[in-house]
Amino acid sequence: MVFSSITFLFYFFPVVIILYFSTPKKFRNLTLFLVSLIFYSWGEPTYIWIMLFSVIVDFTCGKNIDKNIKLDNMSKSKLWLILSIVINLSLLGFFKYGDFLITSINSAANVNIPLLELALPIGISFYTFQTMSYTIDVYRRKATMQKDIIAFGAYVTLFPQLIAGPIVRYKTIASELLNRKESYSMISEGIKRFIIGLGKKVLLANNIGLLWETVSKIGPSAIPLLTAWLGIIAFAFQIYFDFSGYSDMAIGLGKIFGFNFLENFNYPYMAKSITDFWRRWHISLGTWFKEYVYFPLGGNRQGLIKQARNIFVVWFLTGLWHGASWNFVIWGMYFGVLLLIEKLLISKLLIQMPKILQSAYTLILVFISWAIFAFDSFHQGIIYIKAMFNTTNGLYNSTSVYLFSTNLVLLIILTFASTDYPKTIWQKLLSSYKNSALMWRAENVYLVLILIVSVSYLVDQSYNPFLYFRF
Amino acid sequence: MKEKTRSLLFGFILVAASIVNIIHPIRSYSEQENKYLQKFPDLSLNTFISGKFSTDFEKYSTDQFAFRENWVSLKTFSDLTLQKKDNSRIYFGKEGYLFEVPKVIDQKQFDRNMQAINSFIENTTNFNTNIKFSALLVPNKVTVLDDYLPKHAPTLDEIALIERIADSLNGINIHSLVNLFKENSDKNIYYKTDHHWSSEGAFLAYEYYRKENNLESILKESFEIKLESEDFLGTLYRKANFYPYSADSIYSYNHKNHLTFSIKDFEGKDIEGFYDASKLIGLDKYSFFLGGDKPLLRVESSLKNDKTLLIIKDSYANSFIPFISMHYERVIIVDPRYFHRGYEQLVIDEDVNEILLLFNSENLAQQKSIFNLSN
């Protein structure tokens, strides 16, 4: 099930709210666990077993890691950790990368191994990463072992972040799992976050997604310069508002149930360098790779050559995480190269440039990356990038003008909404205006309006894609 | 306090909306939208595991949403507020004119269709060289009424498409109506809310065809033109979702002559007249013409001139057929979407002298069922 649907908003969620808050505190994890299983099995019930299997495996591994640490038997403890990691990566490898591997082998060795043709279990990349964060942190003694399988199951399957993140590391919510206090202040904050996220997804991302869809349908080989830029800017806005909208909804839902998830986005299109961009984009994934791959490999503490290797390993994996296709790997490596260049050569130069040039530099490189990301075929991506930088198909045509003029209002709104200006302006108003009750009411009206208009888009069943089916 | 108020406010909105939705009566179709609505899907272990239940339920939840039509019009309203000129299916044109957003021509389908028509012509000509072939291509509304399109809206170059069709087909006389219609674009050739031409458009095309083929002249004045419906909302309206509209009118043309017609369908059942007034009440008012698309119709007139015309057609032809039937002893009408028998055999069996392909040009180039002509 997805949050941005009538089924979730008016059937699933009200029932869950009533169930959850009428459950006595000590059974609330059980309620969350059960409703999360229903949430997951909606539309794809067969794969629920993989998730439950994952719950049991990592719960058992965590228990044995902890037991052996206490017995001071570190090698045995390590064995259990390795078992957990191997099982998680095997699940991910088999379901997500099986066919990719076979296709790559087939074309490289000119053989013909039949494909598995499995549907990807939704959210598998998120929950396997979460369960690994648990066993690794128990092993590192950064988290205490969870004795209650229901609480652990609730953590793994927690529906707010189950299908599109953020990747919540176990230690960040370990204490809240057993001991959380739901409160009206958190619930009201959660409501605000959820509705803003819903609006970002349904009103902003879906609407501009139509522009990208139109451009990509025309195909990269026939578009003039203006159309190419319109298309890639549309894609950039779509993926940002879709993904960060999902994260907002997840964080908001978490708050309603008393959880504080860490932020996943921080106005990435305001970044002043690629390094900065990745501190602001999909923060939970970056943190995960830093903590569980980059640092264990030695990070930046073992000389430049090893650091370069570590960066490439991390960015190869980051790319691959986004989907089982070479274009994602290239996309990841592209960022690896840029980050290394910034680190070694131009970071000092960048800081001295005017802010606007820093922004332009960052955004242009990010837009180019989206062209690689958007096309399964790297070749198509390259043709698209060429269309962005030459005029063999002309500067613009009447289609460009039509697409530009009919999306202009939306593009202005999106540009404004992707900066932190709305937030700072509102906060300034709040602090300068004494009648805070009135401001609070104004905010309520604003939220109700977003909700109503979003519902109208959902009832119309207009364009409403789920972009993370490959993650 | 204010936190509690917000929590309770939204909790109330959610639960209230949910209850309203549950007790809201289930409807089988939306008259305003002209579409059937999903009912509560069957729940069984099988439908749940296959995912069919959840897919249908999602559809059910939006189709049966309380005050659905108001929500949908709110969506269109906000699209228009954003200065959008289309909803990716429909262009919101000037003066209430709606147009389909064009699809890219599929070259493979185009080639397949041209090949099917050519082989039909060739095979038919092989056993009877006297059969006269012609095609009357109805232009898209967009091509004729481009003044009513939003500025710069991308369209299909239909004139080029028609030229390509003419270049690809052999042994057939191709008539494009683009120029004729453009010269008469001040008349109501097309409906505003539907893609089809109006009776007036069909009559213009008929007059042209009659002159081209030297058929006996019948003046427009000899028809009684009758208003049949003032609230026709066509298929484009359905896709436009409550665009602030003006409904179309449907007219019938009745000749005051003494010819009588007997119309029989595929199974030999009698059909009462060219116009089916019962369809004016239902969802699909365009079916007023000929009662909608049928696999095959045989029209016999009291005119004894020994001429048999075969019309292979799409739905545009339905309002044209009442006119052309006044010039032939027999008119056989087949729709390749529904008629799958041998076409050459039909020509032999019915002793056809003339064959007319009457299609919208894009349909002729892209409709998959054109393939049926070649078998």
Short mmCIF file of N, CA and C in Angstrom, two decimals, chain B residues 87-207:
data_model
loop_
_atom_site.label_atom_id
_atom_site.label_comp_id
_atom_site.label_asym_id
_atom_site.label_seq_id
_atom_site.Cartn_x
_atom_site.Cartn_y
_atom_site.Cartn_z
N ASN B 87 -4.68 18.03 -19.56
CA ASN B 87 -4.53 17.13 -18.42
C ASN B 87 -3.83 15.85 -18.87
N SER B 88 -3.02 15.99 -19.88
CA SER B 88 -2.23 14.95 -20.53
C SER B 88 -3.08 14.00 -21.38
N ARG B 89 -4.38 14.09 -21.28
CA ARG B 89 -5.23 13.34 -22.21
C ARG B 89 -5.95 14.31 -23.14
N ILE B 90 -6.28 15.49 -22.59
CA ILE B 90 -7.15 16.43 -23.29
C ILE B 90 -6.57 17.83 -23.24
N TYR B 91 -6.65 18.52 -24.40
CA TYR B 91 -6.36 19.95 -24.40
C TYR B 91 -7.63 20.70 -24.06
N PHE B 92 -7.51 21.67 -23.16
CA PHE B 92 -8.64 22.55 -22.88
C PHE B 92 -8.58 23.70 -23.88
N GLY B 93 -9.34 23.60 -24.95
CA GLY B 93 -9.28 24.60 -26.01
C GLY B 93 -10.15 25.80 -25.71
N LYS B 94 -10.19 26.72 -26.69
CA LYS B 94 -10.99 27.93 -26.49
C LYS B 94 -12.47 27.64 -26.69
N GLU B 95 -13.31 28.46 -26.11
CA GLU B 95 -14.77 28.40 -26.27
C GLU B 95 -15.34 27.01 -25.98
N GLY B 96 -14.73 26.31 -25.04
CA GLY B 96 -15.28 25.01 -24.64
C GLY B 96 -14.92 23.86 -25.55
N TYR B 97 -14.09 24.11 -26.56
CA TYR B 97 -13.67 23.02 -27.44
C TYR B 97 -12.62 22.15 -26.74
N LEU B 98 -12.84 20.87 -26.75
CA LEU B 98 -11.88 19.93 -26.18
C LEU B 98 -11.23 19.13 -27.31
N PHE B 99 -9.94 18.87 -27.16
CA PHE B 99 -9.21 18.12 -28.18
C PHE B 99 -8.40 17.02 -27.53
N GLU B 100 -8.24 15.93 -28.26
CA GLU B 100 -7.38 14.88 -27.76
C GLU B 100 -5.92 15.28 -27.90
N VAL B 101 -5.11 15.00 -26.87
CA VAL B 101 -3.67 15.18 -26.99
C VAL B 101 -3.17 14.09 -27.94
N PRO B 102 -2.43 14.47 -28.99
CA PRO B 102 -2.10 13.47 -30.00
C PRO B 102 -1.11 12.42 -29.49
N LYS B 103 -1.26 11.23 -30.03
CA LYS B 103 -0.26 10.19 -29.75
C LYS B 103 0.71 10.12 -30.93
N VAL B 104 1.89 9.66 -30.63
CA VAL B 104 2.89 9.52 -31.70
C VAL B 104 2.46 8.37 -32.62
N ILE B 105 2.62 8.58 -33.95
CA ILE B 105 2.24 7.55 -34.91
C ILE B 105 3.22 6.37 -34.80
N ASP B 106 2.65 5.20 -34.63
CA ASP B 106 3.45 3.97 -34.56
C ASP B 106 3.72 3.50 -35.99
N GLN B 107 4.98 3.64 -36.40
CA GLN B 107 5.33 3.38 -37.80
C GLN B 107 5.05 1.93 -38.20
N LYS B 108 5.33 1.00 -37.29
CA LYS B 108 5.10 -0.42 -37.61
C LYS B 108 3.64 -0.68 -37.87
N GLN B 109 2.77 -0.11 -37.02
CA GLN B 109 1.33 -0.29 -37.19
C GLN B 109 0.89 0.35 -38.50
N PHE B 110 1.44 1.50 -38.80
CA PHE B 110 1.12 2.19 -40.05
C PHE B 110 1.43 1.27 -41.24
N ASP B 111 2.63 0.72 -41.24
CA ASP B 111 3.04 -0.16 -42.35
C ASP B 111 2.14 -1.38 -42.45
N ARG B 112 1.82 -1.95 -41.31
CA ARG B 112 0.95 -3.14 -41.29
C ARG B 112 -0.43 -2.81 -41.90
N ASN B 113 -0.97 -1.65 -41.49
CA ASN B 113 -2.29 -1.28 -41.99
C ASN B 113 -2.28 -1.03 -43.49
N MET B 114 -1.26 -0.33 -43.96
CA MET B 114 -1.19 -0.02 -45.39
C MET B 114 -1.06 -1.31 -46.20
N GLN B 115 -0.27 -2.22 -45.65
CA GLN B 115 -0.07 -3.49 -46.34
C GLN B 115 -1.38 -4.29 -46.39
N ALA B 116 -2.13 -4.26 -45.31
CA ALA B 116 -3.40 -5.00 -45.25
C ALA B 116 -4.38 -4.44 -46.28
N ILE B 117 -4.44 -3.10 -46.37
CA ILE B 117 -5.38 -2.49 -47.31
C ILE B 117 -4.95 -2.78 -48.75
N ASN B 118 -3.65 -2.65 -49.01
CA ASN B 118 -3.15 -2.93 -50.36
C ASN B 118 -3.45 -4.36 -50.79
N SER B 119 -3.25 -5.29 -49.87
CA SER B 119 -3.47 -6.68 -50.28
C SER B 119 -4.95 -6.95 -50.47
N PHE B 120 -5.80 -6.28 -49.71
CA PHE B 120 -7.24 -6.40 -49.91
C PHE B 120 -7.63 -5.89 -51.29
N ILE B 121 -7.11 -4.71 -51.65
CA ILE B 121 -7.43 -4.12 -52.95
C ILE B 121 -6.94 -5.03 -54.08
N GLU B 122 -5.72 -5.49 -53.93
CA GLU B 122 -5.11 -6.33 -54.96
C GLU B 122 -5.90 -7.62 -55.16
N ASN B 123 -6.19 -8.31 -54.07
CA ASN B 123 -6.91 -9.58 -54.17
C ASN B 123 -8.31 -9.40 -54.73
N THR B 124 -8.95 -8.31 -54.34
CA THR B 124 -10.30 -8.06 -54.83
C THR B 124 -10.28 -7.74 -56.32
N THR B 125 -9.31 -6.94 -56.71
CA THR B 125 -9.19 -6.57 -58.11
C THR B 125 -8.86 -7.78 -58.98
N ASN B 126 -8.17 -8.75 -58.43
CA ASN B 126 -7.80 -9.96 -59.17
C ASN B 126 -9.00 -10.71 -59.72
N PHE B 127 -10.09 -10.75 -58.98
CA PHE B 127 -11.24 -11.48 -59.52
C PHE B 127 -12.30 -10.57 -60.10
N ASN B 128 -12.21 -9.27 -59.83
CA ASN B 128 -13.16 -8.36 -60.44
C ASN B 128 -12.51 -7.02 -60.65
N THR B 129 -12.14 -6.74 -61.91
CA THR B 129 -11.39 -5.52 -62.18
C THR B 129 -12.29 -4.29 -62.23
N ASN B 130 -13.61 -4.49 -62.16
CA ASN B 130 -14.52 -3.35 -62.32
C ASN B 130 -14.87 -2.65 -61.02
N ILE B 131 -14.38 -3.20 -59.92
CA ILE B 131 -14.75 -2.58 -58.64
C ILE B 131 -14.00 -1.28 -58.46
N LYS B 132 -14.76 -0.25 -58.06
CA LYS B 132 -14.18 1.07 -57.86
C LYS B 132 -13.87 1.25 -56.38
N PHE B 133 -12.61 1.61 -56.08
CA PHE B 133 -12.21 1.83 -54.68
C PHE B 133 -12.06 3.31 -54.39
N SER B 134 -12.59 3.73 -53.27
CA SER B 134 -12.25 5.08 -52.83
C SER B 134 -12.18 5.12 -51.31
N ALA B 135 -11.48 6.14 -50.83
CA ALA B 135 -11.37 6.32 -49.38
C ALA B 135 -11.69 7.76 -49.06
N LEU B 136 -12.51 7.94 -48.05
CA LEU B 136 -12.86 9.27 -47.59
C LEU B 136 -12.25 9.40 -46.19
N LEU B 137 -11.27 10.28 -46.06
CA LEU B 137 -10.56 10.38 -44.78
C LEU B 137 -11.06 11.58 -43.97
N VAL B 138 -11.62 11.28 -42.83
CA VAL B 138 -12.14 12.34 -41.97
C VAL B 138 -10.98 12.90 -41.15
N PRO B 139 -10.74 14.21 -41.28
CA PRO B 139 -9.62 14.77 -40.51
C PRO B 139 -9.93 14.83 -39.01
N ASN B 140 -8.87 14.86 -38.22
CA ASN B 140 -9.03 15.11 -36.79
C ASN B 140 -9.58 16.51 -36.57
N LYS B 141 -10.35 16.63 -35.53
CA LYS B 141 -10.89 17.93 -35.13
C LYS B 141 -9.78 18.98 -34.97
N VAL B 142 -8.67 18.54 -34.38
CA VAL B 142 -7.53 19.42 -34.14
C VAL B 142 -7.02 20.08 -35.42
N THR B 143 -7.00 19.32 -36.49
CA THR B 143 -6.45 19.83 -37.74
C THR B 143 -7.32 20.93 -38.32
N VAL B 144 -8.63 20.76 -38.19
CA VAL B 144 -9.56 21.72 -38.78
C VAL B 144 -9.74 22.94 -37.87
N LEU B 145 -9.86 22.70 -36.58
CA LEU B 145 -10.17 23.78 -35.66
C LEU B 145 -8.94 24.21 -34.85
N ASP B 146 -7.78 24.27 -35.52
CA ASP B 146 -6.55 24.58 -34.78
C ASP B 146 -6.58 25.97 -34.15
N ASP B 147 -7.47 26.86 -34.65
CA ASP B 147 -7.60 28.17 -34.02
C ASP B 147 -8.10 28.08 -32.58
N TYR B 148 -8.78 26.99 -32.29
CA TYR B 148 -9.36 26.85 -30.94
C TYR B 148 -8.42 26.14 -29.96
N LEU B 149 -7.29 25.69 -30.46
CA LEU B 149 -6.31 25.01 -29.60
C LEU B 149 -5.61 26.02 -28.69
N PRO B 150 -5.13 25.56 -27.53
CA PRO B 150 -4.25 26.43 -26.74
C PRO B 150 -3.02 26.77 -27.58
N LYS B 151 -2.45 27.97 -27.37
CA LYS B 151 -1.29 28.42 -28.12
C LYS B 151 -0.14 27.41 -28.06
N HIS B 152 0.47 27.14 -29.17
CA HIS B 152 1.67 26.30 -29.28
C HIS B 152 1.44 24.83 -28.92
N ALA B 153 0.20 24.43 -28.70
CA ALA B 153 -0.02 23.04 -28.31
C ALA B 153 0.46 22.10 -29.41
N PRO B 154 1.25 21.09 -29.05
CA PRO B 154 1.76 20.16 -30.07
C PRO B 154 0.61 19.38 -30.71
N THR B 155 0.67 19.26 -32.03
CA THR B 155 -0.35 18.47 -32.72
C THR B 155 0.35 17.53 -33.69
N LEU B 156 -0.47 16.62 -34.21
CA LEU B 156 0.03 15.69 -35.21
C LEU B 156 -0.07 16.38 -36.57
N ASP B 157 0.95 16.24 -37.39
CA ASP B 157 0.86 16.80 -38.74
C ASP B 157 0.01 15.87 -39.60
N GLU B 158 -1.30 16.12 -39.57
CA GLU B 158 -2.22 15.20 -40.22
C GLU B 158 -2.16 15.30 -41.74
N ILE B 159 -1.87 16.49 -42.24
CA ILE B 159 -1.79 16.64 -43.70
C ILE B 159 -0.67 15.75 -44.24
N ALA B 160 0.45 15.75 -43.51
CA ALA B 160 1.56 14.87 -43.91
C ALA B 160 1.15 13.41 -43.78
N LEU B 161 0.40 13.10 -42.74
CA LEU B 161 -0.04 11.71 -42.55
C LEU B 161 -0.92 11.27 -43.71
N ILE B 162 -1.85 12.15 -44.12
CA ILE B 162 -2.74 11.80 -45.23
C ILE B 162 -1.94 11.62 -46.52
N GLU B 163 -0.93 12.48 -46.71
CA GLU B 163 -0.07 12.32 -47.89
C GLU B 163 0.65 10.98 -47.86
N ARG B 164 1.10 10.60 -46.67
CA ARG B 164 1.79 9.32 -46.56
C ARG B 164 0.85 8.17 -46.83
N ILE B 165 -0.39 8.29 -46.37
CA ILE B 165 -1.37 7.25 -46.66
C ILE B 165 -1.58 7.15 -48.17
N ALA B 166 -1.77 8.33 -48.81
CA ALA B 166 -2.02 8.34 -50.25
C ALA B 166 -0.84 7.73 -51.02
N ASP B 167 0.38 8.02 -50.54
CA ASP B 167 1.57 7.48 -51.21
C ASP B 167 1.69 5.97 -51.01
N SER B 168 1.16 5.47 -49.90
CA SER B 168 1.37 4.06 -49.57
C SER B 168 0.33 3.14 -50.20
N LEU B 169 -0.83 3.70 -50.59
CA LEU B 169 -1.90 2.84 -51.09
C LEU B 169 -1.97 2.89 -52.62
N ASN B 170 -2.30 1.75 -53.20
CA ASN B 170 -2.39 1.67 -54.66
C ASN B 170 -3.81 1.27 -55.08
N GLY B 171 -4.23 1.80 -56.20
CA GLY B 171 -5.50 1.38 -56.78
C GLY B 171 -6.71 1.91 -56.04
N ILE B 172 -6.54 3.00 -55.37
CA ILE B 172 -7.66 3.55 -54.62
C ILE B 172 -7.64 5.07 -54.70
N ASN B 173 -8.81 5.65 -54.81
CA ASN B 173 -8.94 7.09 -54.94
C ASN B 173 -9.10 7.71 -53.54
N ILE B 174 -8.08 8.46 -53.11
CA ILE B 174 -8.10 8.98 -51.74
C ILE B 174 -8.65 10.40 -51.71
N HIS B 175 -9.63 10.63 -50.88
CA HIS B 175 -10.17 11.98 -50.72
C HIS B 175 -9.84 12.50 -49.33
N SER B 176 -9.13 13.59 -49.29
CA SER B 176 -8.89 14.24 -48.00
C SER B 176 -9.93 15.34 -47.83
N LEU B 177 -10.47 15.45 -46.65
CA LEU B 177 -11.49 16.47 -46.41
C LEU B 177 -10.92 17.70 -45.71
N VAL B 178 -9.59 17.72 -45.55
CA VAL B 178 -8.99 18.80 -44.75
C VAL B 178 -9.33 20.18 -45.31
N ASN B 179 -9.09 20.37 -46.62
CA ASN B 179 -9.32 21.70 -47.20
C ASN B 179 -10.77 22.11 -47.14
N LEU B 180 -11.64 21.16 -47.51
CA LEU B 180 -13.08 21.43 -47.49
C LEU B 180 -13.51 21.88 -46.09
N PHE B 181 -13.04 21.14 -45.09
CA PHE B 181 -13.47 21.45 -43.72
C PHE B 181 -12.87 22.77 -43.23
N LYS B 182 -11.62 23.02 -43.62
CA LYS B 182 -11.00 24.27 -43.18
C LYS B 182 -11.74 25.47 -43.77
N GLU B 183 -12.17 25.33 -45.05
CA GLU B 183 -12.91 26.43 -45.67
C GLU B 183 -14.25 26.67 -44.97
N ASN B 184 -14.77 25.61 -44.35
CA ASN B 184 -16.08 25.71 -43.71
C ASN B 184 -15.98 25.69 -42.18
N SER B 185 -14.81 26.09 -41.67
CA SER B 185 -14.59 25.90 -40.24
C SER B 185 -15.48 26.79 -39.37
N ASP B 186 -16.20 27.75 -40.02
CA ASP B 186 -17.15 28.54 -39.25
C ASP B 186 -18.42 27.76 -38.93
N LYS B 187 -18.64 26.66 -39.65
CA LYS B 187 -19.82 25.83 -39.35
C LYS B 187 -19.51 24.88 -38.20
N ASN B 188 -20.54 24.29 -37.64
CA ASN B 188 -20.33 23.34 -36.54
C ASN B 188 -20.03 21.95 -37.07
N ILE B 189 -18.83 21.79 -37.57
CA ILE B 189 -18.47 20.52 -38.18
C ILE B 189 -18.23 19.44 -37.13
N TYR B 190 -17.68 19.85 -35.99
CA TYR B 190 -17.37 18.89 -34.93
C TYR B 190 -18.12 19.25 -33.65
N TYR B 191 -18.33 18.23 -32.83
CA TYR B 191 -18.85 18.50 -31.49
C TYR B 191 -17.75 19.10 -30.64
N LYS B 192 -18.15 19.88 -29.65
CA LYS B 192 -17.14 20.45 -28.75
C LYS B 192 -16.61 19.41 -27.78
N THR B 193 -17.48 18.55 -27.31
CA THR B 193 -17.09 17.64 -26.22
C THR B 193 -16.82 16.22 -26.71
N ASP B 194 -16.84 16.02 -28.04
CA ASP B 194 -16.62 14.68 -28.57
C ASP B 194 -15.66 14.79 -29.75
N HIS B 195 -14.98 13.69 -30.07
CA HIS B 195 -14.04 13.77 -31.19
C HIS B 195 -14.74 13.65 -32.54
N HIS B 196 -15.98 13.14 -32.55
CA HIS B 196 -16.66 12.90 -33.83
C HIS B 196 -17.10 14.19 -34.52
N TRP B 197 -17.33 14.05 -35.82
CA TRP B 197 -17.97 15.14 -36.55
C TRP B 197 -19.46 15.15 -36.25
N SER B 198 -20.06 16.30 -36.47
CA SER B 198 -21.50 16.42 -36.24
C SER B 198 -22.23 15.99 -37.51
N SER B 199 -23.54 15.97 -37.45
CA SER B 199 -24.33 15.67 -38.66
C SER B 199 -24.02 16.68 -39.75
N GLU B 200 -23.78 17.92 -39.34
CA GLU B 200 -23.48 18.96 -40.32
C GLU B 200 -22.16 18.66 -41.04
N GLY B 201 -21.17 18.22 -40.25
CA GLY B 201 -19.89 17.84 -40.84
C GLY B 201 -20.05 16.67 -41.78
N ALA B 202 -20.81 15.67 -41.35
CA ALA B 202 -21.03 14.49 -42.18
C ALA B 202 -21.76 14.88 -43.48
N PHE B 203 -22.68 15.84 -43.36
CA PHE B 203 -23.43 16.25 -44.55
C PHE B 203 -22.52 16.97 -45.55
N LEU B 204 -21.62 17.81 -45.03
CA LEU B 204 -20.64 18.47 -45.90
C LEU B 204 -19.82 17.44 -46.68
N ALA B 205 -19.38 16.43 -45.94
CA ALA B 205 -18.57 15.38 -46.56
C ALA B 205 -19.39 14.63 -47.60
N TYR B 206 -20.64 14.41 -47.29
CA TYR B 206 -21.53 13.70 -48.21
C TYR B 206 -21.72 14.50 -49.50
N GLU B 207 -21.95 15.81 -49.35
CA GLU B 207 -22.13 16.65 -50.54
C GLU B 207 -20.90 16.59 -51.44
#
